[in-house]
Amino acid sequence: MLRPTENAVVPLPRSGRRLAVAAAVVVLAMLAWSVATNPRFGWDTVARYLFAPDILHGLWLTLQITICAMAIGIAGGVVLALMRLSASGFLRALSFGYIWFFRGTPVLVQLLFWFNIQALYPNIGLPFGPGLDVNALITPLVAAIFGLGLNEAAYMAEITRAGITSIDSGQAEAAKALGMTRAETLRRIVLPQAMRVIIPPTANETISLLKTSSIASVIAVTELLYSAQLIYSVNYLTVPLLVVASLWYLAVTTVLSIGQHYLERRFSRGALHVANRP
Amino acid sequence: MSQTGPECAMVDAAGIRKRFGTHVVLKDVSLAVRRGEVVCIIGPSGSGKSTLLRCLNRLEEIEAGRIVIDGELLGYREIDGRLHALPERVICRQRAAIGMVFQRFNLFPHLTALENVIEALVVVKKTPRQDATARGRALLGRVGLDDKALHYPSMLSGGQQQRVAIARALAMDPKLMLFDEPTSALDPELVGEVLTVMRELVRAGMTMVVVTHEMAFARDVADRVVFMEAGTIIEEGPPGVLFATPRQDRTRAFLSRVA
C-alpha cells in the first residue's frame, strides 16, 4: 500500500456515510421482515407452484422464444448493419427502411400481424408448386418467434453498426494492406474488436427480450407469465403466482448476466486493464 | 506482357491523378522505382506524398494513370486497350506482395505481437499455424523483439509497436515495402530503434518507398530523394545532390525550413 509518509495516517471521519449505511440497513431489514412474515405473500404457495409442470412448461416456452428470437435478431442485425454500411445506396436504403418500419410500429402489433398472417396469405409456395397451409405453418409459437425476432433485428442492426463504426478505420486498412479480403477483415479484425462495444447492449436486449416475450400471451402462447396467469385465474392466488413467475425471470436473468461477464472478458483481450493482470 | 528481371522496374507509376472531392491531391504524378532501390519522398504536409504511397498498393483508387508493380498492372487487366477491373481476390493477392507500414502502426489490439505478425500468413496465405508461428518468432527476432511475442500492443512502447508492424509486413514476404511516415508518431527517443530496423532492411536489399520527415535518414540511406509539393513532384535526385544543391526554389525553401 502506498503511503505519503512513514507517519501514521488518520483518515477523515466518515460519520455521514456511516449514518446513511445504518439507515439503509434498518429499512432493508424492515422490508425483509415484512416480506417474510406477511402471510398474503403465500410463500408456501410459491414453493408449491415453483416447480409445477405448467410453470416449467411455460418457462421452457419462454426460453425457446427468447433464444430463437434473439438468434434471428442477431443474424438479421448483422446483415442489416452490413447493408447499412454498404457502398450500395439501394442496400443502405433497404436497411434503413426495415429499421424504420420495425422500430416504428409496436411489437405487439407486429406479433398480432404474424399471428393473423393467414388472413393475408392463406397459402404460400412457389407459383404452380405445392402450396403450404399457412395456418399449420405459423403456429402461435412460430408467430411469436418471428414477430419478436424480426423486431429485435432492427435494434440489433443499430447496435452492430455502432460496434463496427467504433473501430478505427486504420484497422481495416492494415488488414487490407496485408491482402485480406473485406470478409476476412470483418471476421478476423473488425468484428472481434467490435464485440467489446456490441456485447453489453446485446445482453440488455436479450434480458429485455426475455421479459417482452410475455406479450406472446396475447396470441395464446402459454409462456411463463401466461401459465402463471392461467393458474391464478382459477385459484385466485394472484400474488404468489406472480412471485413464482418473477423468481424464474430473475433466475434466467442472473444466468444471462453471468454469461455476459464471461463473454466480455473473452473479448476484452488486449485491452489495457486486462492485459496488465498477472 | 509481364516481364521480370533486374532491368524491369519494381514500381512504374505514370500520370497518377487523384482527387478528394473537388480538391486535386495528385496532378499527373509519375514515379519509377528500380528493384532494390530506396526512394524517400519528402515535402510539406498536404503535398500528396502519403496519398501517392497509398495509391501504390491501391488503398486509394486512382482516377487516371496506371501503376505497374513488378511488371503487373495494379487493379486492372488490359484487354484490347481497355482496362477491366480485377476481382477482389486478385487485388488482394497483388496487395499481399506489397508491405505497408503506417504512421499510427495500426497493430491489431486484440492480438499479441506474435499473432499480429502471423495473422495474415494464416488467413491469407493459409500457412499452417505451426510454420507461421516459427516464422513469426524469427521475424520478431529480426526486429529485436523475441521477448515480446506474447505481449499485446497496449503493453508495448510506440517504437516496439512500429517494429512489430514492420515484422507483420515482412511476414508476407513482400517484394516492395511502403513506409508512411513511420517515425512521425514516435517520441524522439524511440525514433532511432525503428530507423535501425529500416536500415537493416535497406542493407538486405529490400525495395523501399519511404515517406518521411527524417532528413538525416533520407540523406543516409536513400538512393534517390523525391520532393513533392501541391500534388506534383518538384524535383528528384540523389540525396547528395538534392540536399546540397537543389535546383528549384521551392525545394530550397522547404529544405531551409526543415533543416
Coordinates of C-alpha atoms in Angstrom, one line a residue:
Chain A
M1 CA 0.0 0.0 0.0
L2 CA 1.2 3.5 -0.9
R3 CA 1.7 5.9 2.0
P4 CA 2.5 9.6 1.6
T5 CA 4.8 9.4 4.6
E6 CA 6.1 6.9 7.0
N7 CA 4.0 8.5 9.7
A8 CA 0.7 7.0 10.9
V9 CA -2.2 8.4 8.8
V10 CA -5.5 9.3 10.5
P11 CA -8.4 9.1 7.9
L12 CA -11.1 11.7 7.8
P13 CA -14.1 10.8 9.9
R14 CA -16.9 9.4 7.7
S15 CA -19.8 9.9 10.1
G16 CA -22.3 10.9 7.3
R17 CA -21.6 7.8 5.3
R18 CA -21.9 5.6 8.4
L19 CA -25.3 7.1 9.2
A20 CA -26.6 6.5 5.7
V21 CA -25.5 2.9 5.7
A22 CA -27.1 2.3 9.1
A23 CA -30.4 3.9 7.9
A24 CA -30.4 1.7 4.7
V25 CA -29.7 -1.4 6.8
V26 CA -32.7 -0.7 9.1
V27 CA -35.0 0.0 6.1
L28 CA -33.9 -3.2 4.3
A29 CA -34.4 -5.3 7.5
M30 CA -37.9 -4.0 7.9
L31 CA -38.7 -4.8 4.3
A32 CA -37.3 -8.3 4.6
W33 CA -39.2 -8.9 7.8
S34 CA -42.5 -7.8 6.2
V35 CA -41.9 -9.9 3.1
A36 CA -41.1 -12.9 5.2
T37 CA -43.9 -12.6 7.7
N38 CA -46.8 -11.2 5.7
P39 CA -49.0 -14.3 5.1
R40 CA -50.5 -12.8 2.0
F41 CA -47.2 -13.3 0.1
G42 CA -48.1 -17.0 0.4
W43 CA -44.6 -18.4 0.5
D44 CA -45.9 -21.9 0.9
T45 CA -48.0 -21.5 -2.3
V46 CA -44.9 -20.1 -4.0
A47 CA -42.9 -23.2 -3.0
R48 CA -45.8 -25.4 -4.2
Y49 CA -46.0 -23.9 -7.6
L50 CA -42.4 -23.0 -8.3
F51 CA -41.7 -26.4 -10.0
A52 CA -45.3 -27.1 -11.1
P53 CA -45.4 -28.8 -14.5
D54 CA -47.4 -26.0 -16.1
I55 CA -45.0 -23.4 -14.9
L56 CA -41.9 -25.3 -16.0
H57 CA -43.6 -25.8 -19.5
G58 CA -44.2 -22.1 -19.6
L59 CA -40.6 -21.4 -18.7
W60 CA -39.5 -23.8 -21.4
L61 CA -41.6 -21.9 -24.0
T62 CA -40.2 -18.5 -22.7
L63 CA -36.7 -19.8 -23.2
Q64 CA -37.5 -21.1 -26.6
I65 CA -39.0 -17.8 -27.7
T66 CA -36.1 -15.8 -26.3
I67 CA -33.3 -18.0 -27.7
C68 CA -34.8 -18.4 -31.2
A69 CA -35.9 -14.7 -31.5
M70 CA -32.5 -13.5 -30.3
A71 CA -30.8 -15.8 -32.9
I72 CA -32.9 -14.3 -35.6
G73 CA -32.3 -10.8 -34.2
I74 CA -28.5 -11.2 -34.1
A75 CA -28.2 -12.8 -37.6
G76 CA -30.7 -10.3 -39.1
G77 CA -29.0 -7.4 -37.2
V78 CA -25.5 -8.2 -38.6
V79 CA -26.9 -8.5 -42.1
L80 CA -28.8 -5.2 -41.8
A81 CA -25.8 -3.4 -40.2
L82 CA -23.6 -4.6 -43.1
M83 CA -26.2 -3.3 -45.6
R84 CA -26.4 0.0 -43.7
L85 CA -22.6 0.3 -44.2
S86 CA -22.5 -0.9 -47.7
A87 CA -21.4 1.2 -50.7
S88 CA -24.7 0.4 -52.5
G89 CA -27.3 3.1 -51.9
F90 CA -30.0 0.6 -52.6
L91 CA -28.9 -1.7 -49.8
R92 CA -28.5 1.2 -47.5
A93 CA -32.0 2.4 -48.2
L94 CA -33.4 -1.1 -47.8
S95 CA -31.8 -1.5 -44.4
F96 CA -32.9 2.0 -43.3
G97 CA -36.5 1.2 -44.4
Y98 CA -36.5 -2.0 -42.5
I99 CA -35.2 -0.4 -39.3
W100 CA -37.6 2.5 -39.7
F101 CA -40.6 0.2 -40.1
F102 CA -39.8 -2.4 -37.4
R103 CA -38.8 0.2 -34.8
G104 CA -41.7 2.5 -35.7
T105 CA -44.5 0.0 -35.1
P106 CA -45.4 -1.5 -31.7
V107 CA -44.1 -5.0 -31.3
L108 CA -47.5 -6.1 -30.1
V109 CA -49.0 -5.1 -33.4
Q110 CA -46.2 -7.0 -35.2
L111 CA -47.0 -10.1 -33.2
L112 CA -50.7 -9.9 -33.9
F113 CA -49.9 -9.3 -37.5
W114 CA -47.8 -12.5 -37.8
F115 CA -50.5 -14.4 -35.8
N116 CA -53.1 -13.3 -38.4
I117 CA -50.9 -13.7 -41.5
Q118 CA -53.1 -16.4 -42.8
A119 CA -55.8 -13.8 -43.4
L120 CA -53.5 -12.2 -45.9
Y121 CA -51.8 -15.2 -47.4
P122 CA -53.8 -18.4 -46.8
N123 CA -51.3 -20.4 -48.9
I124 CA -47.7 -19.8 -49.6
G125 CA -45.4 -21.7 -52.0
L126 CA -44.0 -21.4 -55.5
P127 CA -46.5 -20.5 -58.2
F128 CA -47.8 -23.8 -59.7
G129 CA -45.8 -25.6 -57.0
P130 CA -47.2 -27.4 -54.0
G131 CA -48.7 -24.9 -51.6
L132 CA -48.3 -24.8 -47.8
D133 CA -51.2 -24.2 -45.4
V134 CA -50.1 -21.1 -43.6
N135 CA -52.4 -21.8 -40.7
A136 CA -50.5 -25.0 -40.0
L137 CA -47.1 -23.5 -40.6
I138 CA -47.4 -20.3 -38.5
T139 CA -48.4 -21.7 -35.1
P140 CA -48.7 -19.2 -32.3
L141 CA -45.2 -20.1 -31.1
V142 CA -43.7 -19.6 -34.6
A143 CA -45.6 -16.3 -34.9
A144 CA -44.2 -15.1 -31.5
I145 CA -40.6 -16.1 -32.5
F146 CA -40.8 -14.4 -35.9
G147 CA -42.6 -11.3 -34.6
L148 CA -40.1 -10.7 -31.8
G149 CA -37.1 -11.9 -33.8
L150 CA -37.7 -9.6 -36.8
N151 CA -38.4 -6.7 -34.4
E152 CA -35.2 -7.4 -32.5
A153 CA -33.2 -7.5 -35.7
A154 CA -33.9 -3.8 -36.2
Y155 CA -32.5 -2.9 -32.8
M156 CA -29.5 -5.3 -33.2
A157 CA -28.7 -3.7 -36.5
E158 CA -28.1 -0.4 -34.9
I159 CA -26.1 -1.9 -32.0
T160 CA -23.9 -3.9 -34.5
R161 CA -23.4 -0.8 -36.7
A162 CA -22.4 1.2 -33.7
G163 CA -19.9 -1.5 -32.8
I164 CA -18.4 -1.7 -36.3
T165 CA -18.1 2.1 -36.8
S166 CA -16.4 2.4 -33.4
I167 CA -13.4 0.6 -34.7
D168 CA -10.6 2.9 -36.1
S169 CA -10.5 2.8 -39.9
G170 CA -6.8 2.1 -39.7
Q171 CA -7.6 -1.4 -38.5
A172 CA -9.4 -2.3 -41.7
E173 CA -6.7 -0.5 -43.8
A174 CA -3.9 -2.5 -42.1
A175 CA -5.8 -5.8 -42.8
K176 CA -6.4 -4.7 -46.4
A177 CA -2.8 -3.8 -46.9
L178 CA -1.9 -7.4 -45.8
G179 CA -4.0 -8.8 -48.5
M180 CA -7.2 -9.7 -46.6
T181 CA -10.5 -9.6 -48.4
R182 CA -13.3 -7.5 -47.0
A183 CA -15.0 -10.6 -45.5
E184 CA -11.7 -11.7 -43.8
T185 CA -11.1 -8.2 -42.5
L186 CA -14.6 -8.1 -41.0
R187 CA -14.5 -11.6 -39.5
R188 CA -10.9 -11.6 -38.2
I189 CA -10.1 -8.0 -37.4
V190 CA -13.2 -5.7 -37.1
L191 CA -15.9 -7.8 -35.5
P192 CA -13.7 -9.4 -32.8
Q193 CA -12.9 -5.8 -31.7
A194 CA -16.4 -4.5 -32.2
M195 CA -17.7 -7.2 -29.8
R196 CA -16.5 -5.2 -26.9
V197 CA -18.9 -2.5 -27.8
I198 CA -21.6 -4.8 -29.0
I199 CA -21.9 -7.2 -26.1
P200 CA -23.2 -5.0 -23.2
P201 CA -26.2 -3.6 -25.2
T202 CA -26.8 -7.0 -26.7
A203 CA -27.1 -8.5 -23.2
N204 CA -29.5 -5.7 -22.4
E205 CA -31.5 -6.6 -25.4
T206 CA -31.5 -10.3 -24.5
I207 CA -32.8 -9.7 -21.0
S208 CA -35.3 -7.2 -22.3
L209 CA -36.5 -9.8 -24.9
L210 CA -36.8 -12.4 -22.2
K211 CA -39.4 -10.3 -20.4
T212 CA -41.0 -8.9 -23.6
S213 CA -41.7 -12.5 -24.6
S214 CA -44.5 -12.4 -22.1
I215 CA -46.6 -10.4 -24.6
A216 CA -46.8 -13.7 -26.6
S217 CA -49.6 -14.4 -24.2
V218 CA -51.9 -12.2 -26.4
I219 CA -51.6 -14.8 -29.2
A220 CA -52.3 -17.7 -26.8
V221 CA -48.7 -18.9 -26.3
T222 CA -48.6 -20.3 -22.8
E223 CA -45.2 -18.9 -21.9
L224 CA -44.1 -18.3 -18.3
L225 CA -46.3 -15.4 -17.3
Y226 CA -49.4 -16.6 -19.1
S227 CA -49.0 -20.0 -17.4
A228 CA -49.0 -18.3 -14.1
Q229 CA -52.0 -16.2 -15.1
L230 CA -53.9 -19.3 -16.2
I231 CA -53.4 -20.8 -12.7
Y232 CA -54.3 -17.8 -10.7
S233 CA -57.4 -17.1 -12.8
V234 CA -58.7 -20.4 -11.4
N235 CA -57.5 -20.3 -7.8
Y236 CA -57.2 -16.6 -7.2
L237 CA -53.7 -16.9 -5.7
T238 CA -52.6 -14.0 -7.7
V239 CA -49.6 -12.6 -5.7
P240 CA -47.9 -16.0 -5.0
L241 CA -48.1 -17.0 -8.7
L242 CA -46.7 -13.6 -9.9
V243 CA -43.9 -14.1 -7.4
V244 CA -43.3 -17.6 -8.9
A245 CA -43.0 -16.1 -12.4
S246 CA -40.8 -13.3 -11.2
L247 CA -38.4 -15.7 -9.4
W248 CA -37.9 -17.6 -12.7
Y249 CA -37.4 -14.4 -14.7
L250 CA -34.8 -13.3 -12.1
A251 CA -33.1 -16.7 -12.3
V252 CA -32.8 -16.6 -16.1
T253 CA -31.6 -13.0 -16.0
T254 CA -28.9 -14.0 -13.4
V255 CA -27.7 -16.8 -15.7
L256 CA -27.6 -14.4 -18.7
S257 CA -25.7 -11.8 -16.7
I258 CA -23.1 -14.3 -15.7
G259 CA -22.8 -15.3 -19.4
Q260 CA -22.3 -11.6 -20.3
H261 CA -19.5 -11.3 -17.8
Y262 CA -17.5 -14.2 -19.3
L263 CA -18.2 -13.1 -22.9
E264 CA -17.0 -9.6 -22.1
R265 CA -13.8 -11.0 -20.5
R266 CA -13.2 -13.1 -23.6
F267 CA -13.5 -10.2 -26.0
S268 CA -11.5 -7.7 -24.0
R269 CA -8.3 -9.5 -24.9
G270 CA -5.5 -6.9 -25.3
A271 CA -7.4 -4.1 -23.5
L272 CA -5.0 -2.4 -21.1
H273 CA -6.8 -3.3 -17.8
V274 CA -6.9 -7.0 -18.7
A275 CA -3.5 -7.2 -20.3
N276 CA -1.8 -5.9 -17.1
R277 CA -3.3 -8.6 -15.0
P278 CA -0.7 -11.1 -13.9
Chain B
M1 CA 3.1 -8.9 -71.1
S2 CA 4.6 -9.2 -67.7
Q3 CA 8.3 -9.2 -67.6
T4 CA 10.6 -9.7 -64.6
G5 CA 14.3 -9.4 -64.0
P6 CA 16.7 -6.8 -62.7
E7 CA 16.2 -4.5 -65.6
C8 CA 12.4 -4.3 -65.0
A9 CA 11.2 -1.5 -62.7
M10 CA 9.6 -2.6 -59.4
V11 CA 7.3 0.4 -59.5
D12 CA 6.3 2.2 -62.6
A13 CA 3.6 4.7 -61.9
A14 CA 2.7 7.1 -64.7
G15 CA 0.3 10.0 -64.8
I16 CA -1.4 9.4 -61.5
R17 CA -4.3 11.7 -60.8
K18 CA -6.3 11.6 -57.5
R19 CA -9.0 13.9 -56.2
F20 CA -10.7 14.1 -52.8
G21 CA -14.0 15.8 -53.7
T22 CA -13.0 18.9 -55.6
H23 CA -9.5 19.0 -54.2
V24 CA -6.9 17.5 -56.6
V25 CA -4.3 15.8 -54.4
L26 CA -2.2 14.3 -57.2
K27 CA -1.7 16.0 -60.5
D28 CA -0.4 13.5 -63.0
V29 CA 2.4 12.3 -60.9
S30 CA 4.9 9.8 -62.3
L31 CA 7.3 7.8 -60.2
A32 CA 9.6 4.9 -61.1
V33 CA 11.4 2.7 -58.6
R34 CA 14.1 0.2 -59.6
R35 CA 14.4 -3.2 -58.0
G36 CA 16.4 -2.8 -54.7
E37 CA 16.2 1.0 -54.8
V38 CA 15.4 3.0 -51.7
V39 CA 13.3 6.1 -52.5
C40 CA 12.5 8.7 -49.9
I41 CA 9.6 11.1 -50.5
I42 CA 9.8 14.4 -48.7
G43 CA 7.7 17.5 -48.8
P44 CA 5.4 19.7 -46.7
S45 CA 2.2 18.2 -45.2
G46 CA -0.7 18.2 -47.7
S47 CA 1.7 17.8 -50.6
G48 CA 0.2 14.4 -51.6
K49 CA 3.1 12.2 -50.6
S50 CA 1.1 9.9 -48.4
T51 CA -1.7 9.7 -50.9
L52 CA 0.8 8.7 -53.6
L53 CA 2.1 6.0 -51.3
R54 CA -1.4 4.7 -50.6
C55 CA -2.1 4.6 -54.3
L56 CA 0.8 2.3 -54.8
N57 CA -1.0 -0.6 -53.0
R58 CA -4.4 0.6 -54.0
L59 CA -5.6 1.7 -50.6
E60 CA -6.7 4.7 -52.7
E61 CA -8.1 4.2 -56.2
I62 CA -6.7 6.5 -58.8
E63 CA -8.7 8.4 -61.3
A64 CA -6.2 8.5 -64.1
G65 CA -2.8 7.0 -64.9
R66 CA -1.6 3.5 -64.4
I67 CA 0.6 1.7 -61.8
V68 CA 2.7 -1.3 -62.7
I69 CA 4.2 -3.2 -59.9
D70 CA 6.9 -5.7 -60.8
G71 CA 5.6 -5.9 -64.4
E72 CA 2.0 -6.4 -63.3
L73 CA -0.7 -3.8 -63.8
L74 CA -2.3 -2.9 -60.5
G75 CA -6.0 -3.3 -60.1
Y76 CA -6.8 -3.9 -63.8
R77 CA -6.4 -6.2 -66.6
E78 CA -5.8 -4.8 -70.1
I79 CA -7.7 -6.4 -72.9
D80 CA -7.8 -4.8 -76.3
G81 CA -6.7 -1.5 -75.0
R82 CA -9.5 -1.4 -72.4
L83 CA -8.9 -1.7 -68.6
H84 CA -11.1 -4.2 -66.9
A85 CA -11.3 -4.0 -63.1
L86 CA -9.9 -7.1 -61.4
P87 CA -11.9 -9.2 -58.9
E88 CA -11.3 -8.6 -55.2
R89 CA -9.3 -11.8 -54.8
V90 CA -6.8 -10.8 -57.4
I91 CA -6.4 -7.3 -56.0
C92 CA -5.8 -8.8 -52.5
R93 CA -3.1 -11.1 -53.9
Q94 CA -1.4 -8.0 -55.5
R95 CA -1.6 -6.1 -52.2
A96 CA -0.3 -9.1 -50.2
A97 CA 3.0 -8.7 -52.1
I98 CA 3.4 -5.1 -51.1
G99 CA 4.2 -4.4 -47.4
M100 CA 2.9 -1.3 -45.8
V101 CA 3.9 0.4 -42.5
F102 CA 1.6 3.1 -41.2
Q103 CA 2.3 6.3 -39.2
R104 CA 0.0 5.1 -36.4
F105 CA 1.2 1.5 -36.5
N106 CA -2.4 0.1 -36.8
L107 CA -1.5 -3.1 -34.9
F108 CA -4.4 -5.3 -34.1
P109 CA -5.0 -4.6 -30.4
H110 CA -6.9 -7.9 -29.7
L111 CA -3.9 -10.0 -30.9
T112 CA -0.5 -10.5 -29.3
A113 CA 2.6 -9.3 -31.1
L114 CA 3.2 -12.8 -32.5
E115 CA -0.4 -13.2 -33.5
N116 CA -0.2 -9.8 -35.3
V117 CA 2.7 -11.0 -37.3
I118 CA 1.2 -14.4 -38.3
E119 CA -2.4 -13.4 -38.8
A120 CA -2.2 -12.7 -42.5
L121 CA 0.1 -15.7 -43.0
V122 CA -2.7 -17.9 -41.6
V123 CA -5.7 -16.1 -43.0
V124 CA -4.4 -15.0 -46.5
K125 CA -1.6 -17.4 -47.3
K126 CA -3.2 -20.4 -45.4
T127 CA 0.2 -21.2 -43.9
P128 CA -0.2 -24.0 -41.2
R129 CA -0.2 -22.3 -37.8
Q130 CA 2.9 -24.1 -36.6
D131 CA 5.0 -23.0 -39.6
A132 CA 3.6 -19.5 -39.3
T133 CA 4.5 -19.3 -35.6
A134 CA 8.1 -20.3 -36.3
R135 CA 8.3 -17.7 -39.0
G136 CA 6.7 -15.1 -36.8
R137 CA 9.1 -15.7 -34.0
A138 CA 12.0 -15.4 -36.4
L139 CA 10.7 -12.1 -37.7
L140 CA 10.2 -10.8 -34.2
G141 CA 13.8 -11.8 -33.5
R142 CA 14.9 -9.8 -36.6
V143 CA 13.3 -6.6 -35.3
G144 CA 14.8 -7.3 -31.8
L145 CA 11.5 -8.3 -30.1
D146 CA 11.8 -12.0 -29.5
D147 CA 11.0 -11.5 -25.8
K148 CA 7.8 -9.6 -26.6
A149 CA 6.0 -12.3 -28.6
L150 CA 3.2 -12.8 -26.2
H151 CA 2.7 -9.1 -25.3
Y152 CA -0.4 -7.2 -26.5
P153 CA 0.2 -4.0 -28.4
S154 CA -1.1 -1.9 -25.5
M155 CA 1.8 -3.2 -23.4
L156 CA 4.5 -2.1 -25.9
S157 CA 6.1 1.3 -26.5
G158 CA 5.5 3.1 -29.7
G159 CA 8.8 2.1 -31.1
Q160 CA 8.2 -1.5 -30.2
Q161 CA 4.8 -1.4 -31.8
Q162 CA 6.2 0.0 -35.0
R163 CA 8.8 -2.7 -35.1
V164 CA 6.1 -5.3 -34.7
A165 CA 4.3 -3.6 -37.6
I166 CA 7.4 -3.9 -39.8
A167 CA 7.7 -7.6 -38.8
R168 CA 4.0 -8.1 -39.7
A169 CA 4.5 -6.6 -43.1
L170 CA 7.7 -8.6 -43.7
A171 CA 5.8 -11.9 -42.9
M172 CA 4.0 -11.7 -46.2
D173 CA 7.4 -11.8 -48.0
P174 CA 6.8 -8.5 -49.8
K175 CA 8.8 -7.5 -52.9
L176 CA 8.2 -3.9 -52.1
M177 CA 7.9 -2.1 -48.7
L178 CA 6.0 1.2 -48.3
F179 CA 6.5 3.3 -45.2
D180 CA 4.1 6.1 -44.5
E181 CA 5.9 8.5 -42.1
P182 CA 6.9 5.5 -39.9
T183 CA 8.5 7.6 -37.1
S184 CA 6.2 10.7 -37.1
A185 CA 4.1 9.4 -34.2
L186 CA 7.0 8.4 -32.0
D187 CA 8.6 10.1 -29.1
P188 CA 12.0 11.4 -30.2
E189 CA 14.0 8.8 -28.1
L190 CA 12.2 5.9 -29.9
V191 CA 12.8 7.0 -33.4
G192 CA 16.3 5.5 -33.6
E193 CA 15.2 1.9 -32.9
V194 CA 12.7 2.0 -35.8
L195 CA 15.2 3.6 -38.2
T196 CA 17.8 0.9 -37.2
V197 CA 15.4 -1.8 -38.3
M198 CA 14.7 0.1 -41.5
R199 CA 18.4 0.5 -42.2
E200 CA 18.8 -3.3 -41.8
L201 CA 16.1 -3.8 -44.4
V202 CA 18.0 -1.5 -46.8
R203 CA 21.2 -3.5 -46.3
A204 CA 19.2 -6.7 -47.1
G205 CA 18.4 -5.2 -50.5
M206 CA 14.6 -4.5 -49.9
T207 CA 13.0 -2.2 -52.4
M208 CA 11.5 0.6 -50.3
V209 CA 9.5 3.8 -50.8
V210 CA 9.6 5.9 -47.6
V211 CA 7.5 9.0 -46.9
T212 CA 9.5 10.7 -44.2
H213 CA 10.4 13.8 -42.3
E214 CA 13.7 12.3 -41.2
M215 CA 16.1 14.2 -43.4
A216 CA 19.1 12.6 -41.9
F217 CA 17.7 9.1 -42.6
A218 CA 16.9 10.1 -46.2
R219 CA 20.4 11.6 -46.7
D220 CA 21.9 8.4 -45.3
V221 CA 20.1 5.5 -46.9
A222 CA 18.1 6.8 -49.9
D223 CA 19.3 6.1 -53.4
R224 CA 17.0 8.9 -54.6
V225 CA 15.0 11.6 -52.8
V226 CA 11.8 12.9 -54.3
F227 CA 10.5 16.3 -53.2
M228 CA 6.7 16.8 -53.6
E229 CA 4.6 19.9 -53.2
A230 CA 1.0 20.7 -54.0
G231 CA 0.4 17.3 -55.7
T232 CA 3.3 17.3 -58.0
I233 CA 6.9 16.1 -58.0
I234 CA 9.0 19.3 -58.0
E235 CA 12.4 17.8 -58.0
E236 CA 14.2 14.4 -57.5
G237 CA 17.7 13.2 -57.4
P238 CA 20.4 11.5 -55.3
P239 CA 20.4 12.8 -51.7
G240 CA 23.9 14.3 -52.0
V241 CA 22.7 16.4 -54.9
L242 CA 19.2 17.3 -53.8
F243 CA 20.1 18.3 -50.3
A244 CA 23.4 20.1 -51.2
T245 CA 22.4 21.8 -54.5
P246 CA 18.6 21.9 -55.0
R247 CA 17.7 23.3 -58.4
Q248 CA 14.2 24.5 -57.6
D249 CA 13.4 27.5 -55.3
R250 CA 10.6 25.6 -53.7
T251 CA 12.9 22.7 -52.8
R252 CA 15.4 25.2 -51.3
A253 CA 12.6 27.0 -49.3
F254 CA 11.4 23.7 -47.9
L255 CA 14.9 22.4 -47.0
S256 CA 15.7 25.6 -45.3
R257 CA 12.6 25.3 -43.2
V258 CA 13.2 21.8 -42.0
A259 CA 17.0 22.0 -41.6

